[in-house]
Tab-separated table of C-alpha atoms in Angstrom:
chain	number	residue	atom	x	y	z
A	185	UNK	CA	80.859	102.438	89.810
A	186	UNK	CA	79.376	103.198	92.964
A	187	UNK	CA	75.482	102.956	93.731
A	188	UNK	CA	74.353	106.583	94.530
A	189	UNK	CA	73.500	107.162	98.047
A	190	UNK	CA	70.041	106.266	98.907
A	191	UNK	CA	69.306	109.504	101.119
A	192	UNK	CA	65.847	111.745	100.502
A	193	UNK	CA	67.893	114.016	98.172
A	194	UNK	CA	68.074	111.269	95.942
A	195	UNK	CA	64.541	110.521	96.308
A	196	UNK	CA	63.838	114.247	96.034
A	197	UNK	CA	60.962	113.996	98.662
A	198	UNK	CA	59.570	117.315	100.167
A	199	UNK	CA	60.818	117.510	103.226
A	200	UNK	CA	64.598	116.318	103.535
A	201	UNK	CA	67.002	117.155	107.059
A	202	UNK	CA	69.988	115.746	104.440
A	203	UNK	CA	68.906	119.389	102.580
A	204	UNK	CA	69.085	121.564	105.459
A	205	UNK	CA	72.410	120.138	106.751
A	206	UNK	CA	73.929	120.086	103.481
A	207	UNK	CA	72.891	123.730	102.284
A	208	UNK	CA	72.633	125.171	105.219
A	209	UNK	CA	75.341	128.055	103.801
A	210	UNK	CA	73.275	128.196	101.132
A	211	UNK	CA	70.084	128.736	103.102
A	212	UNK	CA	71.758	131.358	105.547
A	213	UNK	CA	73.294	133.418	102.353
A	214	UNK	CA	69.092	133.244	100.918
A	215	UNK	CA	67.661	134.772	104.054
A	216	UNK	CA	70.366	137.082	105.060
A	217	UNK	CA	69.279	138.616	101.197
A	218	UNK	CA	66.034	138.769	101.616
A	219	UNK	CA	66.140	139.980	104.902
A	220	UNK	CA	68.587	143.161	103.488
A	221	UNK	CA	66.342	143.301	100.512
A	222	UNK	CA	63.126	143.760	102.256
A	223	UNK	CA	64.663	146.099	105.669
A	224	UNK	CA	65.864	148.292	103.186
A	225	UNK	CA	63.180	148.732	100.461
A	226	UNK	CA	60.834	149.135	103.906
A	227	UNK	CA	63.344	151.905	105.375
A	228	UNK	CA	63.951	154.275	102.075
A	229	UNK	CA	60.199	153.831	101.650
A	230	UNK	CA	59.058	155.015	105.088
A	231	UNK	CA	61.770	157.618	104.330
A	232	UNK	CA	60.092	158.658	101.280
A	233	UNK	CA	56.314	158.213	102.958
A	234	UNK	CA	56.353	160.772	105.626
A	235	UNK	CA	57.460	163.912	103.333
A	236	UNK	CA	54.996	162.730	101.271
A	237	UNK	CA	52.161	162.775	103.381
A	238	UNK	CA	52.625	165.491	105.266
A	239	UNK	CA	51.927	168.125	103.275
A	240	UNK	CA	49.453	166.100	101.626
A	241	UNK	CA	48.036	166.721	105.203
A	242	UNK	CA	48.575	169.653	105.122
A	243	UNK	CA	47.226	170.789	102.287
A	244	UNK	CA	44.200	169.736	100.840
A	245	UNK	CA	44.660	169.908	97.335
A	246	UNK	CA	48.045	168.281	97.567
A	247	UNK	CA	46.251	165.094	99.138
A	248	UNK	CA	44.654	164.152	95.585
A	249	UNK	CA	47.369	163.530	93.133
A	250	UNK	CA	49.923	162.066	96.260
A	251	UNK	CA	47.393	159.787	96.853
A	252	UNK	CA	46.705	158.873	92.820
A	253	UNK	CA	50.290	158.430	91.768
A	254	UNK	CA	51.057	156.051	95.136
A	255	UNK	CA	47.649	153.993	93.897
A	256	UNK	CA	49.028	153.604	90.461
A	257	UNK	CA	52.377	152.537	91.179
A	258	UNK	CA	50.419	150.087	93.179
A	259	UNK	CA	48.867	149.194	90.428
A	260	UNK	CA	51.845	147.890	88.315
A	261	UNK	CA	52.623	144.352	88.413
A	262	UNK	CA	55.456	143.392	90.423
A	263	UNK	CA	56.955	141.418	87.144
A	264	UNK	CA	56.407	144.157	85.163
A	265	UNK	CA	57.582	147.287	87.942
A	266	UNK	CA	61.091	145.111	88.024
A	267	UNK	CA	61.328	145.328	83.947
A	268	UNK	CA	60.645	149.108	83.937
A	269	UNK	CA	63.468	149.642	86.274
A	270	UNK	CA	65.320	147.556	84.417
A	271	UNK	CA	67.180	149.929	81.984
A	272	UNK	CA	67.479	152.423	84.644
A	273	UNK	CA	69.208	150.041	87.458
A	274	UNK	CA	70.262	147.131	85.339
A	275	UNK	CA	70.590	143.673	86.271
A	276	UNK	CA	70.840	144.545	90.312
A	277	UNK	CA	69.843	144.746	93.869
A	278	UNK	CA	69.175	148.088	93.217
A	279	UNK	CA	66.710	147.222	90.910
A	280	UNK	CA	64.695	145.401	93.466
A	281	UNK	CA	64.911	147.401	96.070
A	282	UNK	CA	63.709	150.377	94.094
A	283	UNK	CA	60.545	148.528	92.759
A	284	UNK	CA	59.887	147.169	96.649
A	285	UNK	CA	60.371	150.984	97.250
A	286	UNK	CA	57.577	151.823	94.921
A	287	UNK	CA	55.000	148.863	96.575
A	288	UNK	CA	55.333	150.147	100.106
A	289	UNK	CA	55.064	153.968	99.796
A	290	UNK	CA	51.533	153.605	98.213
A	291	UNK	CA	50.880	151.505	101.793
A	292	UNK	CA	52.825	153.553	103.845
A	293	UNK	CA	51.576	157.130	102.557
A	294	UNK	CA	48.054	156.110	103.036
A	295	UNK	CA	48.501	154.807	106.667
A	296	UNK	CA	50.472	157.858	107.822
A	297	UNK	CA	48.058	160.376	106.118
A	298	UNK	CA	44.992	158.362	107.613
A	299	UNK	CA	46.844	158.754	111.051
A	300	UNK	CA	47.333	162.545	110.558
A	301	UNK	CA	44.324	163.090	109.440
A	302	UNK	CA	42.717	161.549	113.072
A	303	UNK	CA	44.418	163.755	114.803
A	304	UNK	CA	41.668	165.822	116.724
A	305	UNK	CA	40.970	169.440	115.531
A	306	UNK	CA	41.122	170.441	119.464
A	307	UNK	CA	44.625	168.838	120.289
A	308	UNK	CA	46.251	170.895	117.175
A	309	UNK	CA	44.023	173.881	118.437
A	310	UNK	CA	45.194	173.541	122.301
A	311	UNK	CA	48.629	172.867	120.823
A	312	UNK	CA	48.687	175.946	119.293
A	313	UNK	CA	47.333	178.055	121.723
A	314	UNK	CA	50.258	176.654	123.984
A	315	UNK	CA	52.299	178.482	121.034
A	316	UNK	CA	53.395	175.472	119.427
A	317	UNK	CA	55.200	176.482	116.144
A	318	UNK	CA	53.982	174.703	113.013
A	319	UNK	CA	57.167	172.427	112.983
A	320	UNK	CA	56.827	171.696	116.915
A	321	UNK	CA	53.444	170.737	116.642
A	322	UNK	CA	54.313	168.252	113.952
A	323	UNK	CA	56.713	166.442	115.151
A	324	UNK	CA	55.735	166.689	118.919
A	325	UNK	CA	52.033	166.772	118.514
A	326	UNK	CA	51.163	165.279	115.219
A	327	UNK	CA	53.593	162.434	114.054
A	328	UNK	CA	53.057	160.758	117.736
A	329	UNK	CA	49.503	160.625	117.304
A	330	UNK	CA	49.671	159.339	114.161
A	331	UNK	CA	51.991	156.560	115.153
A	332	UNK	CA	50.057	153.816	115.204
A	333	UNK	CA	47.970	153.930	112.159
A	334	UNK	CA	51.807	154.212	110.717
A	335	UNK	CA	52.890	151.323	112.282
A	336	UNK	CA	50.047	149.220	110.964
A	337	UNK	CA	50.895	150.664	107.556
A	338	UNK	CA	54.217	150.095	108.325
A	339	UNK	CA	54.209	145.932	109.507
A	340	UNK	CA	51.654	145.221	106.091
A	341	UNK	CA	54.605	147.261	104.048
A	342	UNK	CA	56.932	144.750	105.453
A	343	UNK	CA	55.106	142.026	104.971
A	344	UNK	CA	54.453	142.597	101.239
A	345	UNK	CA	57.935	143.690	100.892
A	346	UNK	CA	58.714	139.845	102.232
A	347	UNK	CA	56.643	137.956	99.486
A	348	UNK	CA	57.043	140.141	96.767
A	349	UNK	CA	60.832	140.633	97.132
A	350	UNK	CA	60.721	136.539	96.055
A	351	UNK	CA	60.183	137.934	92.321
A	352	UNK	CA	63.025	139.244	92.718
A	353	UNK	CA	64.729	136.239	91.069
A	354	UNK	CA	63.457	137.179	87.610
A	355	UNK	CA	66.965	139.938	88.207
A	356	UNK	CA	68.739	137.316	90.075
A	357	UNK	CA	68.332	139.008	93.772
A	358	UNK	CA	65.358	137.861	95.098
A	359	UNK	CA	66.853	136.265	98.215
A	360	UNK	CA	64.592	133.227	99.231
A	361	UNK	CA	62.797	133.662	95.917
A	362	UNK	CA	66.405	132.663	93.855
A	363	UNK	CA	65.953	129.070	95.734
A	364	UNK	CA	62.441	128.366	94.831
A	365	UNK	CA	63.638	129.709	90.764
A	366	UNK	CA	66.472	127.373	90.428
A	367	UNK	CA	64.503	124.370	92.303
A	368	UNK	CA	61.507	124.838	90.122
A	369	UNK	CA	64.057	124.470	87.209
A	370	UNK	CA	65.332	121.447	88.766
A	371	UNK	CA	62.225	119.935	90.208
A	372	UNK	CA	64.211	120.411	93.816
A	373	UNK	CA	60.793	119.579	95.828
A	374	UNK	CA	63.312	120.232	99.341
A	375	UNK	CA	64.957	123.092	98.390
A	376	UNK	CA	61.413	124.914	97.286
A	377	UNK	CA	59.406	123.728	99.892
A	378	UNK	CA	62.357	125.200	102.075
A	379	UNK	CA	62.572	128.314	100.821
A	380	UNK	CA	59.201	128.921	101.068
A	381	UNK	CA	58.038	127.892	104.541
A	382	UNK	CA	60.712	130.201	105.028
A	383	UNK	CA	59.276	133.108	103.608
A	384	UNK	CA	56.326	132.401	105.334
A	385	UNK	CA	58.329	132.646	108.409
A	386	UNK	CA	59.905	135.289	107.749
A	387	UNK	CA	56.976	137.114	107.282
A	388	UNK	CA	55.012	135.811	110.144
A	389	UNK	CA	57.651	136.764	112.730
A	390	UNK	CA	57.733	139.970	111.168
A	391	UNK	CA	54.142	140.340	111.965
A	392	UNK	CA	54.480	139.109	115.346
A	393	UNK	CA	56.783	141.516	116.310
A	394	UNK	CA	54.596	144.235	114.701
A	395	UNK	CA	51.927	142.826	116.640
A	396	UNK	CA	53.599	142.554	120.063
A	397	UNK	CA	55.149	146.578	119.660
A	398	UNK	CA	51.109	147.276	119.331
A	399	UNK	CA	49.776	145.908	122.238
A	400	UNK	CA	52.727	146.926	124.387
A	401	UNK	CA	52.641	150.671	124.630
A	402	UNK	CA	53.691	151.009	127.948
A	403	UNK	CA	57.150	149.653	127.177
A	404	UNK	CA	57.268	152.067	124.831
A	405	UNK	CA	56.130	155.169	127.260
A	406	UNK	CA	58.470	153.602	129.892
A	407	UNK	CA	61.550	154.578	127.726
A	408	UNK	CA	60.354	157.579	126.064
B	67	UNK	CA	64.426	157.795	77.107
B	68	UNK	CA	65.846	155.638	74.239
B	69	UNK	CA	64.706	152.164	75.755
B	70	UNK	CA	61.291	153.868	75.591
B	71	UNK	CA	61.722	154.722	71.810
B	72	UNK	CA	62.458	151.181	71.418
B	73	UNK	CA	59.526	149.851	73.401
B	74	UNK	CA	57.563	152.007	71.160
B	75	UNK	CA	59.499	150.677	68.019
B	76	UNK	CA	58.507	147.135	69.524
B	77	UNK	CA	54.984	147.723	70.618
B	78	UNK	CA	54.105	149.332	66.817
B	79	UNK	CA	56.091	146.509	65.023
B	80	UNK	CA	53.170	144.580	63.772
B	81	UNK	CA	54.580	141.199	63.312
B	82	UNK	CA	54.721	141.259	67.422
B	83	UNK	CA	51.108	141.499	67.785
B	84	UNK	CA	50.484	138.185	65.818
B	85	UNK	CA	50.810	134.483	65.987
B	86	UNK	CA	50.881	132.231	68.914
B	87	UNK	CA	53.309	133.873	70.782
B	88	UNK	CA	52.054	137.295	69.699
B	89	UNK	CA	50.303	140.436	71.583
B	90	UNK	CA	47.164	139.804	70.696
B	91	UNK	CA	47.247	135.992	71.772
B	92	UNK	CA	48.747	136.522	74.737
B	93	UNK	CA	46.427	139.666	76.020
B	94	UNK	CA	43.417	137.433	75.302
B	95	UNK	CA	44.471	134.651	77.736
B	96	UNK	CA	45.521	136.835	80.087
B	97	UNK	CA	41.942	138.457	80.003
B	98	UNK	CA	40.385	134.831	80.014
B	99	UNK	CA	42.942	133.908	83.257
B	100	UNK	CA	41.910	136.674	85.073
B	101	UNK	CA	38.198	136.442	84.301
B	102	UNK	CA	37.926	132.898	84.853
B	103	UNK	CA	39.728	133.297	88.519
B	104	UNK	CA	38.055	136.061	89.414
B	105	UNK	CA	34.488	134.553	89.019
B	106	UNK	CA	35.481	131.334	91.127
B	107	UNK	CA	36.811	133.567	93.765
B	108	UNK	CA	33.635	135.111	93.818
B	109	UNK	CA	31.496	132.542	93.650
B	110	UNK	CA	33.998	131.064	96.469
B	111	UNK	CA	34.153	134.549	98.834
B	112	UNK	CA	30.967	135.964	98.648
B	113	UNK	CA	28.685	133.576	99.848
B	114	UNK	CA	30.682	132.590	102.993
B	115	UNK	CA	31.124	136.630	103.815
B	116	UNK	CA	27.773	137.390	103.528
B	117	UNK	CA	26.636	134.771	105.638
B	118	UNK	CA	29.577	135.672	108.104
B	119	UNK	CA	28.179	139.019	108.146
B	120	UNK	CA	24.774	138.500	108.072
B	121	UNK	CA	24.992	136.481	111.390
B	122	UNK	CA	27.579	138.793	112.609
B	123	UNK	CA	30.312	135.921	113.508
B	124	UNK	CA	34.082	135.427	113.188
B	125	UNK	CA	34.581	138.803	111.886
B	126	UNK	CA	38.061	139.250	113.198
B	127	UNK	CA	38.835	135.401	111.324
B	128	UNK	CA	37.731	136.977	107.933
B	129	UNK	CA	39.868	140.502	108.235
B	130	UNK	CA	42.904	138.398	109.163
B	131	UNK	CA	42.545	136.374	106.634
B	132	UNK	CA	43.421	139.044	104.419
B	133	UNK	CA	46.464	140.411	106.142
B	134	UNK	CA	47.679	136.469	106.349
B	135	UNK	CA	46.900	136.485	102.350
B	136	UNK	CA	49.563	139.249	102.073
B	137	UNK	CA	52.292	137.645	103.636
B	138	UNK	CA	52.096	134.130	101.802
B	139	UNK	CA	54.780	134.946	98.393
B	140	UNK	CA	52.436	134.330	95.085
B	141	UNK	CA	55.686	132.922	93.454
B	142	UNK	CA	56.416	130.428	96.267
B	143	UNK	CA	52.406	129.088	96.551
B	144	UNK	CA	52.943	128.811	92.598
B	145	UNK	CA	55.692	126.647	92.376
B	146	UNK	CA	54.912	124.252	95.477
B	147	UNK	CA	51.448	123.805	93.224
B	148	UNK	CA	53.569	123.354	90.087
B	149	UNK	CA	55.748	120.136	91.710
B	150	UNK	CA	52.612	118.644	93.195
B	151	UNK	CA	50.043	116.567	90.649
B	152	UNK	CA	47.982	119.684	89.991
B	153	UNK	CA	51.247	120.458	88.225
B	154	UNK	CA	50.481	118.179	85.322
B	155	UNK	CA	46.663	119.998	84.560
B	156	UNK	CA	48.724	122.925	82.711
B	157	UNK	CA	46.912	126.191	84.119
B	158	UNK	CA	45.708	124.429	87.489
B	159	UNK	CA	48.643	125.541	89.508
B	160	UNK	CA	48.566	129.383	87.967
B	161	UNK	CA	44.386	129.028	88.571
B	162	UNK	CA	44.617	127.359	91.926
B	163	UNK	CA	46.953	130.553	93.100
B	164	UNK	CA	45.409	133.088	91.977
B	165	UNK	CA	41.649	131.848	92.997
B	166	UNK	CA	43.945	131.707	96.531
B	167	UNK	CA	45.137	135.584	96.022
B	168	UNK	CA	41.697	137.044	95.216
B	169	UNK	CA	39.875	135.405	97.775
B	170	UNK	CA	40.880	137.403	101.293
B	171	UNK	CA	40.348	141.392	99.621
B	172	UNK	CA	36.759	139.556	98.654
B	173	UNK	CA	36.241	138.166	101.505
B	174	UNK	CA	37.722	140.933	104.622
B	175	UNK	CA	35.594	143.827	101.967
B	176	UNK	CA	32.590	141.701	101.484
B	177	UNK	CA	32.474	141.215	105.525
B	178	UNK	CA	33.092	144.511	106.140
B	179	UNK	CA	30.435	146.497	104.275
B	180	UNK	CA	27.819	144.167	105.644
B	181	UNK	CA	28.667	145.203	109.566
B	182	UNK	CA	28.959	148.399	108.148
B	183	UNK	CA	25.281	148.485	107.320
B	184	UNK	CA	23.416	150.742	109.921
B	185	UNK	CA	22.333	148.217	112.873
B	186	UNK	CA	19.216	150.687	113.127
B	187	UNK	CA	18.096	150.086	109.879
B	188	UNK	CA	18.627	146.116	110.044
B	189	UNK	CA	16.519	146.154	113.473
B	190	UNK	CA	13.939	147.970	111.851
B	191	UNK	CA	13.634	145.766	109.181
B	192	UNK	CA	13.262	142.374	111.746
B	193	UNK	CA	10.576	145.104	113.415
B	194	UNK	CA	8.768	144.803	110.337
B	195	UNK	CA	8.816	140.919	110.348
B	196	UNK	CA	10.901	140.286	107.558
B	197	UNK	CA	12.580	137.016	107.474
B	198	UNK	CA	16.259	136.744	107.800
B	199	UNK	CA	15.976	136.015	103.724
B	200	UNK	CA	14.397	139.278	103.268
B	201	UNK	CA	16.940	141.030	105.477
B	202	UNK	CA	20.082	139.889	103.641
B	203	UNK	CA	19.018	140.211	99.963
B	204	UNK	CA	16.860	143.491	100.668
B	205	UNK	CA	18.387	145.300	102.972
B	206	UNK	CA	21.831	144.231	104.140
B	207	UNK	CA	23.334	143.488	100.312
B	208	UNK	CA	21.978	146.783	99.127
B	209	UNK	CA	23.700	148.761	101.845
B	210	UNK	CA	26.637	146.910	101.600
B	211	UNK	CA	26.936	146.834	97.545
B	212	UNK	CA	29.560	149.641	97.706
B	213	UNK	CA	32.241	147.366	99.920
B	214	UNK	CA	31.457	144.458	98.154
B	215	UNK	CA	31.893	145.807	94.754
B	216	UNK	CA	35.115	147.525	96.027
B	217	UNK	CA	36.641	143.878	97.055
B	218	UNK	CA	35.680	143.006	93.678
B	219	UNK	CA	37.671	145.633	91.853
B	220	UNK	CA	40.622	145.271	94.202
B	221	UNK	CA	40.869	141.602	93.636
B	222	UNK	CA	40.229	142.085	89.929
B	223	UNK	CA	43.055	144.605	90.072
B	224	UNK	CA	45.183	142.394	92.222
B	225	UNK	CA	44.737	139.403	89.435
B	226	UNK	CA	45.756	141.208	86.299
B	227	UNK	CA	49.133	141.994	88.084
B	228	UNK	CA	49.267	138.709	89.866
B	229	UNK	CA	48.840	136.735	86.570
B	230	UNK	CA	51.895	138.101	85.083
B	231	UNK	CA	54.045	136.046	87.726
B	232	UNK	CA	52.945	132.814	86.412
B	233	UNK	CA	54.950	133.675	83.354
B	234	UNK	CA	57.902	132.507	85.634
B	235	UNK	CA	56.687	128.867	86.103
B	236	UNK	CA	55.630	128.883	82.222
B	237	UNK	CA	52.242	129.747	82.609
B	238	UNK	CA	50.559	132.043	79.829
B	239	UNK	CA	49.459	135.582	79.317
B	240	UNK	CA	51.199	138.225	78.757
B	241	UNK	CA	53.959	137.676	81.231
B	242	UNK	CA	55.114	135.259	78.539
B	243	UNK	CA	56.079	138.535	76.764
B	244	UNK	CA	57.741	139.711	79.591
B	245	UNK	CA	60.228	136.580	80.541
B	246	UNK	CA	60.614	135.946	76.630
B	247	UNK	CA	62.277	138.922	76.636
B	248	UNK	CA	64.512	138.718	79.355
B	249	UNK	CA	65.254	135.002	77.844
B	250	UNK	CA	66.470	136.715	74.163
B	251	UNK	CA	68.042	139.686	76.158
B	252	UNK	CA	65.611	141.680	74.237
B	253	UNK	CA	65.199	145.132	76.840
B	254	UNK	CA	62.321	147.082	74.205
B	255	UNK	CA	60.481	143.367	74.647
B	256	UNK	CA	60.344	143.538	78.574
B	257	UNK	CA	59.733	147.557	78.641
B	258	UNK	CA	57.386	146.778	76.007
B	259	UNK	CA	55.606	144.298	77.970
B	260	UNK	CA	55.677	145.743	80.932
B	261	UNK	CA	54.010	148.509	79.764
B	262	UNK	CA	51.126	146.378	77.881
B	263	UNK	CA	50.399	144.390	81.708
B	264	UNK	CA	50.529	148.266	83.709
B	265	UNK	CA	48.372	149.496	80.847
B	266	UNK	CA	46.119	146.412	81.290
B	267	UNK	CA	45.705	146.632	85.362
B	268	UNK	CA	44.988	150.570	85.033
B	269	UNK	CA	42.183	149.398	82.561
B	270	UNK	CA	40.208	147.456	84.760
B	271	UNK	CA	40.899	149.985	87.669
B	272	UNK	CA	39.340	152.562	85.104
B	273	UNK	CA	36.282	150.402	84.240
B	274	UNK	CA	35.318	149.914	87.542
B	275	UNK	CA	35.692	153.245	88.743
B	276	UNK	CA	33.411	154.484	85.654
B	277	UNK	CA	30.880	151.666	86.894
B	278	UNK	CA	30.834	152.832	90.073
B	279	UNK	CA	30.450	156.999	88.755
B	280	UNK	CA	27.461	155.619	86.222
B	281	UNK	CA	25.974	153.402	88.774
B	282	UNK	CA	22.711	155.072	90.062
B	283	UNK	CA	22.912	156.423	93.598
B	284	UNK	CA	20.848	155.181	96.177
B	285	UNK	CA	18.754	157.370	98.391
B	286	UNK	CA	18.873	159.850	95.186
B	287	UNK	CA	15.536	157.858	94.126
């Protein structure tokens, strides 16, 4: 009988390269998941978000209940939002992504209406006079204005999106969050610690990125 | 619509509601989890955000603090705590986590309402010689009690959902009811308990609001 190898997998210490070059298909498979779970839970929501706040905008007494039902979903535990969508979707991706869906419309509706709703009396006025239609003025006038309160609405949707997708593996498709399952099971100390810095990661490029398309508007004007 | 019938058939079956791993049990530690965290996150946030505000420094450290808070996964923090020695005290790592989770709404709301106090009224009251004592538990709290009770009901709200995912590492409360289920393949179980934790978390949202509709209204004295 051999001795087994005397690496840091054996000695399941925290931080281990033999883990990383070992798993790295593993790893890759992990992240490309998450990354699909969380770009498209984001997308359908923002998707979802705008109708919803417009004519929440638009008018007032719509603005109530949108803004009540969003709150409440928001409300729902994550564990708990994945096993009421459970009968519906079934043991699937689906199943995530809908409850992610769910999390970032009550942060995305209340960022774009908050945007809308600083949109300055005069600017519609002027716009009209210039005989904007109601439709041109929305999405030349309005929606532009309110860009950036949506785009801070939309980088904290997309960073939530990121750590709660990790519950995910309750279902079995929680991308990063599958690793950290089965190594808690397994006291894994590498592959959780893994997994989770990147998460963390993840997320924090994802805010970076948010953060550098903020401060760089004239990049943005330059194409448009 | 049938699942729902059998949530119902499981929520009114008595025998789930008692015993160890029953309803009852379960909702009361849950209750107790949540309490227990939320008072050492206060006792943790509040102090260091009202100074912070009362001296009016590192405001932009506390309100990113928050938006950093967001982006660290609960379920990750959890089971890096769970492999450490903290993992062998049974509810430190769940404790530890969520104390982590309730600080930064706390904290960035706390902040927040006391800048948001009128400078005007905080110069007059230095014009009047109170002592920087005076100014923070007279006039600057007052003003600020709004914000600060906010970040108390968001992070209360936050926990009761938050608590639920500690279920996952083996924790207790009543995401217990929620994994057992998935564990006996037992769908009315989950919906059931699913709905118990939502029902739970709109609760607390509802007391609070109520406290803040009863709560006399400054300035109407």
């Amino acid at each position: 009988m051999t001795a087994p190898p005397d690496d840091c997998l054996a000695r399941n210490e925290w931080i281990c390269g033999e883990y990383l070059s070992t798993r790295r298909d593993i790893l890759l498979d992990a992240v490309g998941q998450h990354l699909q779970l969380t770009a498209l839970s984001v997308l359908i929501g923002l998707a979802l978000a705008v109708p919803l706040a417009v004519p929440a905008r638009r008018w007032g007494w719509a603005a109530g209940p949108v803004l009540a039902v969003t709150t409440i979903l928001y409300t729902i535990p994550s564990l708990a939002m994945f096993s009421l969508l459970l009968p519906v979707y079934g043991l699937s991706a689906a199943l995530v992504v809908a409850g992610l869906v769910l999390y970032s419309l009550t942060l995305l509706v209340r960022n774009i209406l908050a945007g809308l709703r600083a949109v300055p009396e005069e600017t519609r006025q002027a716009a009209r006079g210039m005989g904007y239609g109601p439709i041109r003025l929305l999405l030349t006038v309005e929606l532009p204005l309110a860009l950036p309160a949506a785009m801070a609405g939309l980088r904290i949707a997309t960073v939530s999106a990121v750590s709660l997708a990790t519950v995910g593996a309750i279902v079995g498709f929680g991308g990063l969050g599958n690793l950290i399952y089965s190594g808690m099971n397994t006291f894994f100390k590498a592959q959780v610690l893994t997994a989770s810095v990147l998460c963390v990661v993840i997320a924090a490029d994802l805010l970076l990125l948010g953060v550098q398309w903020l401060i760089t508007p004239w990049t943005r004007a330059a194409r448009a | 619509m049938n699942t729902l019938a059998d949530a119902c058939d499981w929520l009114t079956d008595s025998a789930n509601w008692a015993g160890d791993d029953g309803v009852w049990h379960r909702l009361t530690q849950h209750l107790v989890l949540t309490v227990v965290c939320l008072v050492i996150s206060c006792l943790i946030a509040l102090p260091v955000a009202l100074v912070l505000g009362h001296l009016g420094k590192d405001g932009a450290l506390a309100v990113n603090i928050s938006n950093v808070g967001r982006a660290i996964p609960t379920f990750a923090v959890l089971v890096l705590l769970l492999l450490t020695p903290i993992g062998k005290w049974r509810e430190g790592p769940t404790v530890v986590t969520l104390v982590l989770f309730a600080v930064p709404p706390l904290l960035t709301n706390a902040y927040v309402g006391m800048r948001e106090v009128d400078r005007d009224v905080v110069r007059a009251s230095r014009g009047m010689g109170m002592t920087g004592r005076q100014m923070l538990w007279q006039v600057e709290v007052p003003l600020a009690m709004p914000m600060i009770l906010n970040g108390v009901r968001i992070a209360a709200v936050q926990l009761v959902a938050t608590a639920t995912i500690a279920a996952l590492a083996g924790g207790d409360g009543l995401g217990r009811t929620i994994t057992a289920g998935f564990n006996l393949a037992s769908t009315p179980q989950v919906v059931a308990g699913a709905v118990l934790v939502a029902l739970f978390a709109l609760l607390v949202e509802g007391v609070f609001e109520a406290a803040e509709r009863l709560a006399p209204k400054r300035g109407a004295r």
